[in-house]
Short mmCIF file of N, CA and C in Angstrom, two decimals:
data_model
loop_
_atom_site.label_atom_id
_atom_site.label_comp_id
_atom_site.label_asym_id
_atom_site.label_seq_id
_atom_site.Cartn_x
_atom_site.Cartn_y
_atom_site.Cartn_z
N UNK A 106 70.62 60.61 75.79
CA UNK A 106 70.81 61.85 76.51
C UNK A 106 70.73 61.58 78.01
N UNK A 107 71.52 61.96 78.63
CA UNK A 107 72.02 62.02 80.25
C UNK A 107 71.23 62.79 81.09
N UNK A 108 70.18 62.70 81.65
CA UNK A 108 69.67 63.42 82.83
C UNK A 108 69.83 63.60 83.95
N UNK A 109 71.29 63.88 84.52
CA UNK A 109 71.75 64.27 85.88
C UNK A 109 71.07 65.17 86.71
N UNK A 110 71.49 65.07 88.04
CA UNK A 110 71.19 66.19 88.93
C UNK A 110 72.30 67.45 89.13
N UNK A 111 71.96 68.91 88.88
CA UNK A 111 73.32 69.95 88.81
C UNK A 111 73.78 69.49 90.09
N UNK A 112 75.03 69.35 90.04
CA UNK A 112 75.99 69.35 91.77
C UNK A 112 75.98 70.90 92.78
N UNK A 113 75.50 70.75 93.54
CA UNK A 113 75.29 71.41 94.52
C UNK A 113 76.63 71.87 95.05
N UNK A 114 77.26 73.66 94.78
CA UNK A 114 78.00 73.67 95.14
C UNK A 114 78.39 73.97 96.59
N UNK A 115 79.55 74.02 97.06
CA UNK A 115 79.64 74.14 98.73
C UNK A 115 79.19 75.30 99.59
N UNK A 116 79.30 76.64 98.91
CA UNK A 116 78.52 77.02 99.25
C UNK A 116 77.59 77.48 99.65
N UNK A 117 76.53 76.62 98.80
CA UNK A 117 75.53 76.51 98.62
C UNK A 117 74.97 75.69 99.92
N UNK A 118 75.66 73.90 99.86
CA UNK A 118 75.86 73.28 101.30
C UNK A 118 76.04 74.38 102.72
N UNK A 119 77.20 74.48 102.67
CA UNK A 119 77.46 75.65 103.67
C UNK A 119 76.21 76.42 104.58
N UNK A 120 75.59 76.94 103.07
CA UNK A 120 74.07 78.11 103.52
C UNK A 120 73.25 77.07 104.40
N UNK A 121 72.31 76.05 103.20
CA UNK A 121 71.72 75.29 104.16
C UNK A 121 72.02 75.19 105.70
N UNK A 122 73.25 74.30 105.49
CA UNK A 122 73.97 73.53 106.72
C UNK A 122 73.66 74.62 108.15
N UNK A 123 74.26 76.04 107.61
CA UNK A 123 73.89 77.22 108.66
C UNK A 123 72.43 77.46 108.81
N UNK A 124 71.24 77.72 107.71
CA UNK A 124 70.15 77.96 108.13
C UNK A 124 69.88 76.71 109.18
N UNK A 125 70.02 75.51 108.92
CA UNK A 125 69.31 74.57 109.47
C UNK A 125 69.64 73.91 110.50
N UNK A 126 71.05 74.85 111.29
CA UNK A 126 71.16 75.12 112.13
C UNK A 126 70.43 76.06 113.01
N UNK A 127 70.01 77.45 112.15
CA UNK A 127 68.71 78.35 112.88
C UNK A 127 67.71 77.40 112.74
N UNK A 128 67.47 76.19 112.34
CA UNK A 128 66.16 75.98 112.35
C UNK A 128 65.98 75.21 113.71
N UNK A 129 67.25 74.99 113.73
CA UNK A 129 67.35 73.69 115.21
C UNK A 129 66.89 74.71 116.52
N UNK A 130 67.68 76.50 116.10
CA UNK A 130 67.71 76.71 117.38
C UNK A 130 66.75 77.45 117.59
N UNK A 131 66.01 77.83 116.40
CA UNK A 131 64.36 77.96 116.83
C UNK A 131 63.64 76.94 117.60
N UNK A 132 63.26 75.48 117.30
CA UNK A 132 62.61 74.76 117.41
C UNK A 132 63.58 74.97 118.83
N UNK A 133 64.41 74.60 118.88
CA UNK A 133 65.41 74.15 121.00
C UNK A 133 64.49 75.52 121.55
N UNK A 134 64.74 76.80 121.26
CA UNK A 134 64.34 78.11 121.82
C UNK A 134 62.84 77.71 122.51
N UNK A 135 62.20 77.25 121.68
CA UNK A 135 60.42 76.76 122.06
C UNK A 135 60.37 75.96 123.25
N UNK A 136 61.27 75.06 123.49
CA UNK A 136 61.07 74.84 125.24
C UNK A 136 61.57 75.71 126.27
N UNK A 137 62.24 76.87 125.77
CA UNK A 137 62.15 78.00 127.43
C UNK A 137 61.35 78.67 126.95
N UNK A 138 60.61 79.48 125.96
CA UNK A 138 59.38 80.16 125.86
C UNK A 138 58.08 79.75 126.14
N UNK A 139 57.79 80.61 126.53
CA UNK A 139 56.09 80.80 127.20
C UNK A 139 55.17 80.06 125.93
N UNK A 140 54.83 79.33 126.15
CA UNK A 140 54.02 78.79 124.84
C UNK A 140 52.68 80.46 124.51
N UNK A 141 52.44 80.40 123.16
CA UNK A 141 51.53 81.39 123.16
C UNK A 141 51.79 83.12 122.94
N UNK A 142 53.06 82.83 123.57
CA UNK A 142 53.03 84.25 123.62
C UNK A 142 54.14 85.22 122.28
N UNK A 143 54.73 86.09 122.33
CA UNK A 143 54.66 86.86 121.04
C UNK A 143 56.12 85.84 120.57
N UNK A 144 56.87 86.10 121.44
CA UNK A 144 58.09 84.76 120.71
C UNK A 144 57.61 83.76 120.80
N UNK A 145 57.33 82.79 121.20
CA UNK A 145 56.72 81.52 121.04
C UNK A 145 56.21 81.42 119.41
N UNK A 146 55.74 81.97 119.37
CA UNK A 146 54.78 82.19 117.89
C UNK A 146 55.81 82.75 116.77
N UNK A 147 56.86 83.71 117.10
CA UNK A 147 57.97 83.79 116.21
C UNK A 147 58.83 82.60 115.79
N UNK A 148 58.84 82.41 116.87
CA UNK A 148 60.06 81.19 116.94
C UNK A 148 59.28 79.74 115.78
N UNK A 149 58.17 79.96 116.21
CA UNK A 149 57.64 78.46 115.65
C UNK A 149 57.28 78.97 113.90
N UNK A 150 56.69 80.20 113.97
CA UNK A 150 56.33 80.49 112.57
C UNK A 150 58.31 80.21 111.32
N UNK A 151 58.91 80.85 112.61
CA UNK A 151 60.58 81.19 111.82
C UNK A 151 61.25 79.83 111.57
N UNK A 152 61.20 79.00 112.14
CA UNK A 152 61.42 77.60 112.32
C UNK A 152 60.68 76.76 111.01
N UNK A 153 59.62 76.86 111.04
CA UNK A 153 58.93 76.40 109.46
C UNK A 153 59.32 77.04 108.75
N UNK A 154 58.88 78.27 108.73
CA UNK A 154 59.41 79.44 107.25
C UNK A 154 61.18 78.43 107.14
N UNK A 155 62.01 78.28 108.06
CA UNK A 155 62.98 77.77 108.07
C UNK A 155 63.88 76.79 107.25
N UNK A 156 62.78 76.04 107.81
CA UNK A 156 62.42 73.95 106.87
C UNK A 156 61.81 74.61 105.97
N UNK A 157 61.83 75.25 105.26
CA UNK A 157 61.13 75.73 103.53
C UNK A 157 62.20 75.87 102.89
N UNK A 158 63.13 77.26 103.73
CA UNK A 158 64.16 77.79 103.06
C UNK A 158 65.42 76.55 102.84
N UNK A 159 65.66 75.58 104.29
CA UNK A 159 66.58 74.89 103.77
C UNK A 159 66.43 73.82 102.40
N UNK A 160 64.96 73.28 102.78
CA UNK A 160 64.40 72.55 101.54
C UNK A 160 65.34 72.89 99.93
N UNK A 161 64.93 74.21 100.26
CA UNK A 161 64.74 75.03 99.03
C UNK A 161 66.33 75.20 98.75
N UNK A 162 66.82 75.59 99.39
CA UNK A 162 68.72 75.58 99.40
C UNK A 162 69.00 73.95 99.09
N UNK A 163 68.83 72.83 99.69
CA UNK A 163 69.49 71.74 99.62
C UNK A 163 69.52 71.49 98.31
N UNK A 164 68.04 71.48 97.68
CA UNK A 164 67.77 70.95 96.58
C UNK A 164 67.85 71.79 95.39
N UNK A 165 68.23 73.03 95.49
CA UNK A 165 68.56 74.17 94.78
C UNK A 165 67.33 74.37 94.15
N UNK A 166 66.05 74.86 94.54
CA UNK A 166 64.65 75.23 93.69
C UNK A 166 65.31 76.71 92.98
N UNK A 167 64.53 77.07 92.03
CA UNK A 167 64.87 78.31 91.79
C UNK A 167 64.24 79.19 92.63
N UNK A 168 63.27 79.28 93.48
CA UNK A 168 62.66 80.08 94.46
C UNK A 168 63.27 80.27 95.37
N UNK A 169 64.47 79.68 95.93
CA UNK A 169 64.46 79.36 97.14
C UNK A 169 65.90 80.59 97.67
N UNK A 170 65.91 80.95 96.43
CA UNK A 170 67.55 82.73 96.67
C UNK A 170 66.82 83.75 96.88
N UNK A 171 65.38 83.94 96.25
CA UNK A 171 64.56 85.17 96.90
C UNK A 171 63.89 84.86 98.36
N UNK A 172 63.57 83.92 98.36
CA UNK A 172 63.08 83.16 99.64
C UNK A 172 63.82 83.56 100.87
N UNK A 173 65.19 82.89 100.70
CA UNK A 173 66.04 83.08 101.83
C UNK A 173 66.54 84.19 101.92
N UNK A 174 66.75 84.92 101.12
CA UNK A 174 66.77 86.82 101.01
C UNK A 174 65.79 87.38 102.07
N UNK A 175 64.07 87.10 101.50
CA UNK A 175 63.08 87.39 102.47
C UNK A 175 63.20 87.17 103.96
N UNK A 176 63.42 86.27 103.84
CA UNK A 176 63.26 85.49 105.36
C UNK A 176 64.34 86.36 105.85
N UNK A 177 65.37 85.98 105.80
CA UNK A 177 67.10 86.47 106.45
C UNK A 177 66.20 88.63 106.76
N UNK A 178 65.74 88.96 105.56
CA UNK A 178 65.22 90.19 105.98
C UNK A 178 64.26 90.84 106.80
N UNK A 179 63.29 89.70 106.69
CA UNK A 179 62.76 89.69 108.09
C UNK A 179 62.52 89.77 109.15
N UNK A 180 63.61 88.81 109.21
CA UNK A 180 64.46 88.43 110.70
C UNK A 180 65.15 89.35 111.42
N UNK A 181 66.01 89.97 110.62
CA UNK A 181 66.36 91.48 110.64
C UNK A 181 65.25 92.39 111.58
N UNK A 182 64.34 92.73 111.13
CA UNK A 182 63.88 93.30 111.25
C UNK A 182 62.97 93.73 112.34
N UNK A 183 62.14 92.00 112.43
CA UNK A 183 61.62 91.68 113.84
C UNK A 183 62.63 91.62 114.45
N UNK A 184 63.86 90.97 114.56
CA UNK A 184 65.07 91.62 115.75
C UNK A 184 65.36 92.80 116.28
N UNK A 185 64.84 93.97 115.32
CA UNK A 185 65.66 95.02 115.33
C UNK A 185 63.97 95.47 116.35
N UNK A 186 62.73 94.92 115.86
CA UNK A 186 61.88 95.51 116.49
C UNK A 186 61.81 94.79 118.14
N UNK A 187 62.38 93.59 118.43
CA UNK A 187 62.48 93.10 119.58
C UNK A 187 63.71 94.35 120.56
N UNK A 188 64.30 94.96 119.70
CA UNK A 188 65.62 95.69 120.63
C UNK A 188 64.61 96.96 121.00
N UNK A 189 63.60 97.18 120.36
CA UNK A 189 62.78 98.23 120.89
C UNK A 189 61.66 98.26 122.32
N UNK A 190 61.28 96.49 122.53
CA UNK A 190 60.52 96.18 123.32
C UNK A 190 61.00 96.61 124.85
N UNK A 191 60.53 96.44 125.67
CA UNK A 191 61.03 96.97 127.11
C UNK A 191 61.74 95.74 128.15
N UNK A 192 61.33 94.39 127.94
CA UNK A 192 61.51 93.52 128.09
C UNK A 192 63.26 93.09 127.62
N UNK A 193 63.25 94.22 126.29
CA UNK A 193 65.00 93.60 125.94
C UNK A 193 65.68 94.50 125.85
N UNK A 194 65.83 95.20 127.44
CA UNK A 194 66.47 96.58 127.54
C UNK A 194 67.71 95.99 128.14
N UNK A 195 67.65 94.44 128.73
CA UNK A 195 68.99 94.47 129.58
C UNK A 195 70.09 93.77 128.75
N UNK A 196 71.84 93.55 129.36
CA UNK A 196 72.33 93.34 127.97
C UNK A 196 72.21 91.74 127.76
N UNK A 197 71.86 91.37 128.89
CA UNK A 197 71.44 89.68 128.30
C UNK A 197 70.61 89.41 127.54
N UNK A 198 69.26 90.26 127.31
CA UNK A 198 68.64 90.22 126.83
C UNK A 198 68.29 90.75 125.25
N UNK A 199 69.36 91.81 124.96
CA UNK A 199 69.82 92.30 124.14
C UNK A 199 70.91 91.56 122.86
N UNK A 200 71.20 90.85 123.60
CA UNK A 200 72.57 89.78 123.12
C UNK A 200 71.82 88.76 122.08
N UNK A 201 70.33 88.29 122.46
CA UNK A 201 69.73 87.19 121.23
C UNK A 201 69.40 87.96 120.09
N UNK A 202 69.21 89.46 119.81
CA UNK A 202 68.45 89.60 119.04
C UNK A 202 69.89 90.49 118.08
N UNK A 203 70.71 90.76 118.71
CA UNK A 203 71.78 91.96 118.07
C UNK A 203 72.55 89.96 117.32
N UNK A 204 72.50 89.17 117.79
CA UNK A 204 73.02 87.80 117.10
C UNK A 204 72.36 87.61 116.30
N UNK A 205 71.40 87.54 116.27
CA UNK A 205 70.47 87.23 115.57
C UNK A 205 70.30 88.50 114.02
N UNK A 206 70.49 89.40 114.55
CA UNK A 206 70.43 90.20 113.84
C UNK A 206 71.83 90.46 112.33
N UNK A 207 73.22 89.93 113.17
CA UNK A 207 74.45 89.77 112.80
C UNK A 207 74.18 88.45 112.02
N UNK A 208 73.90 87.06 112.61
CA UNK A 208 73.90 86.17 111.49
C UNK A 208 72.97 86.09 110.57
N UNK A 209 71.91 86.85 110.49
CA UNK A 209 70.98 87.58 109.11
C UNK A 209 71.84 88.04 108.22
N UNK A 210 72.53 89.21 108.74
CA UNK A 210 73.36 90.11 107.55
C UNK A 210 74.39 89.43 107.38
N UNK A 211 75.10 87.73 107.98
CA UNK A 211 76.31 87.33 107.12
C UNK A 211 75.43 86.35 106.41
N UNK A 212 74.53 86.15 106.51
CA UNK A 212 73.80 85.32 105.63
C UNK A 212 73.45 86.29 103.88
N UNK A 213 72.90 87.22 104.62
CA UNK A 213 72.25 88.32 103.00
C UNK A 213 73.43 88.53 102.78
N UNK A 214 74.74 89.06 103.12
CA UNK A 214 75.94 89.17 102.61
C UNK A 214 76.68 87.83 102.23
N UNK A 215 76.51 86.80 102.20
CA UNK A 215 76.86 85.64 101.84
C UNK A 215 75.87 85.22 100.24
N UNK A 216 75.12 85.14 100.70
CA UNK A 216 74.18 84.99 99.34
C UNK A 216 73.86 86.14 98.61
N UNK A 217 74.69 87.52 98.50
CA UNK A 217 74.50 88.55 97.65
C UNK A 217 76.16 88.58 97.03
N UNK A 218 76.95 88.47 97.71
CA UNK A 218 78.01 88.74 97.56
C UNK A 218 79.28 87.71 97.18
N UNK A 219 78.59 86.09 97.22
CA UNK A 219 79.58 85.04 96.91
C UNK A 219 78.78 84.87 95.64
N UNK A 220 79.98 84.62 94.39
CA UNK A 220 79.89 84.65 92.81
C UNK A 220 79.35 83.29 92.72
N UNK A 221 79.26 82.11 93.95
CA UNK A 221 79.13 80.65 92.84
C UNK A 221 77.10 80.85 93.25
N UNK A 222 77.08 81.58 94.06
CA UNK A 222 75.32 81.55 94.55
C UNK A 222 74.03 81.63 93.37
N UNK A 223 74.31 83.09 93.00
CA UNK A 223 73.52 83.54 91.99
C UNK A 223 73.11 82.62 90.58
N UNK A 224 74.05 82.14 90.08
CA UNK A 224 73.92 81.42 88.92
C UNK A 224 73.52 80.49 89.43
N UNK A 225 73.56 79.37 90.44
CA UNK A 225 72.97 78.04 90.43
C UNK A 225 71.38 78.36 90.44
N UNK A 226 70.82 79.59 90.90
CA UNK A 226 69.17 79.93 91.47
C UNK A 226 68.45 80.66 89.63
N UNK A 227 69.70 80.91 88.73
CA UNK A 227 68.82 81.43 87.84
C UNK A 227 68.65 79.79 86.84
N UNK A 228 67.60 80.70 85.82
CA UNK A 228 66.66 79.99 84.95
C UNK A 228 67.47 79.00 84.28
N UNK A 229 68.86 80.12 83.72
CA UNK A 229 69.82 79.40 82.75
C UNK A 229 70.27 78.17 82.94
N UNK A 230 70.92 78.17 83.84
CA UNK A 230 71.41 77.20 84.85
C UNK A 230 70.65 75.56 84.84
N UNK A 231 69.60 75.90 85.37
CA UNK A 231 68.25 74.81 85.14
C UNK A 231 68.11 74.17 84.07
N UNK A 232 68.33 74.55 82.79
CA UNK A 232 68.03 74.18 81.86
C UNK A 232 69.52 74.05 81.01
N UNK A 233 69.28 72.33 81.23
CA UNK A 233 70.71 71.74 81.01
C UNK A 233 70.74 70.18 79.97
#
């Protein structure tokens, strides 16, 4: 009996490849932030949470489709609460978090809405 690894489909690659690109530009973001202060501490917490989720995508865990659901919703969210702060009233300042906010939802719309995603993360699948 043959014990392979399931092939990782593209995209599946794809997802990673993009999160772990946010992961780069968290970690780059941390040398113009204020060490300490409320982004600094986003950025670095989002950046690990990050390196979990891609982990978890590369190698296809079964955890890792609710995971990146969470996170991507998150993100959302603290963005949406950064557009409230006073600090990100101007439109330059406005521009990281409404991006940020946009490549969340093509992410949750990518992994809700492409047919090859779902099945590689369930049980069935795994057991081969």
């Amino acid at each position: 009996m043959k014990h392979g690894r399931r092939k990782r489909p593209i995209g599946i690659t794809r997802l990673a490849l993009f999160e772990f690109l946010g992961v780069l530009g968290c970690f780059g973001l941390l040398l113009f932030t204020v060490p300490g202060s409320r982004d600094y501490i986003a950025l670095l917490i989002g950046g690990w949470v990050g390196v979990v989720v891609v982990y978890g995508l590369w190698t296809m865990q079964l955890w890792a489709f609710w995971m990146t659901a969470c996170y991507e919703a998150t993100e959302i969210l603290y963005e949406g609460y950064l557009l409230t702060q006073s600090e990100y009233r101007g439109l330059l300042h406005m521009a990281g978090p409404l991006v940020g906010i946009l490549m969340s939802a093509i992410t949750l719309g990518y992994l809700f809405l492409d047919r090859t995603m779902k099945p590689v993360f369930s049980r069935q699948s795994s057991v081969s």
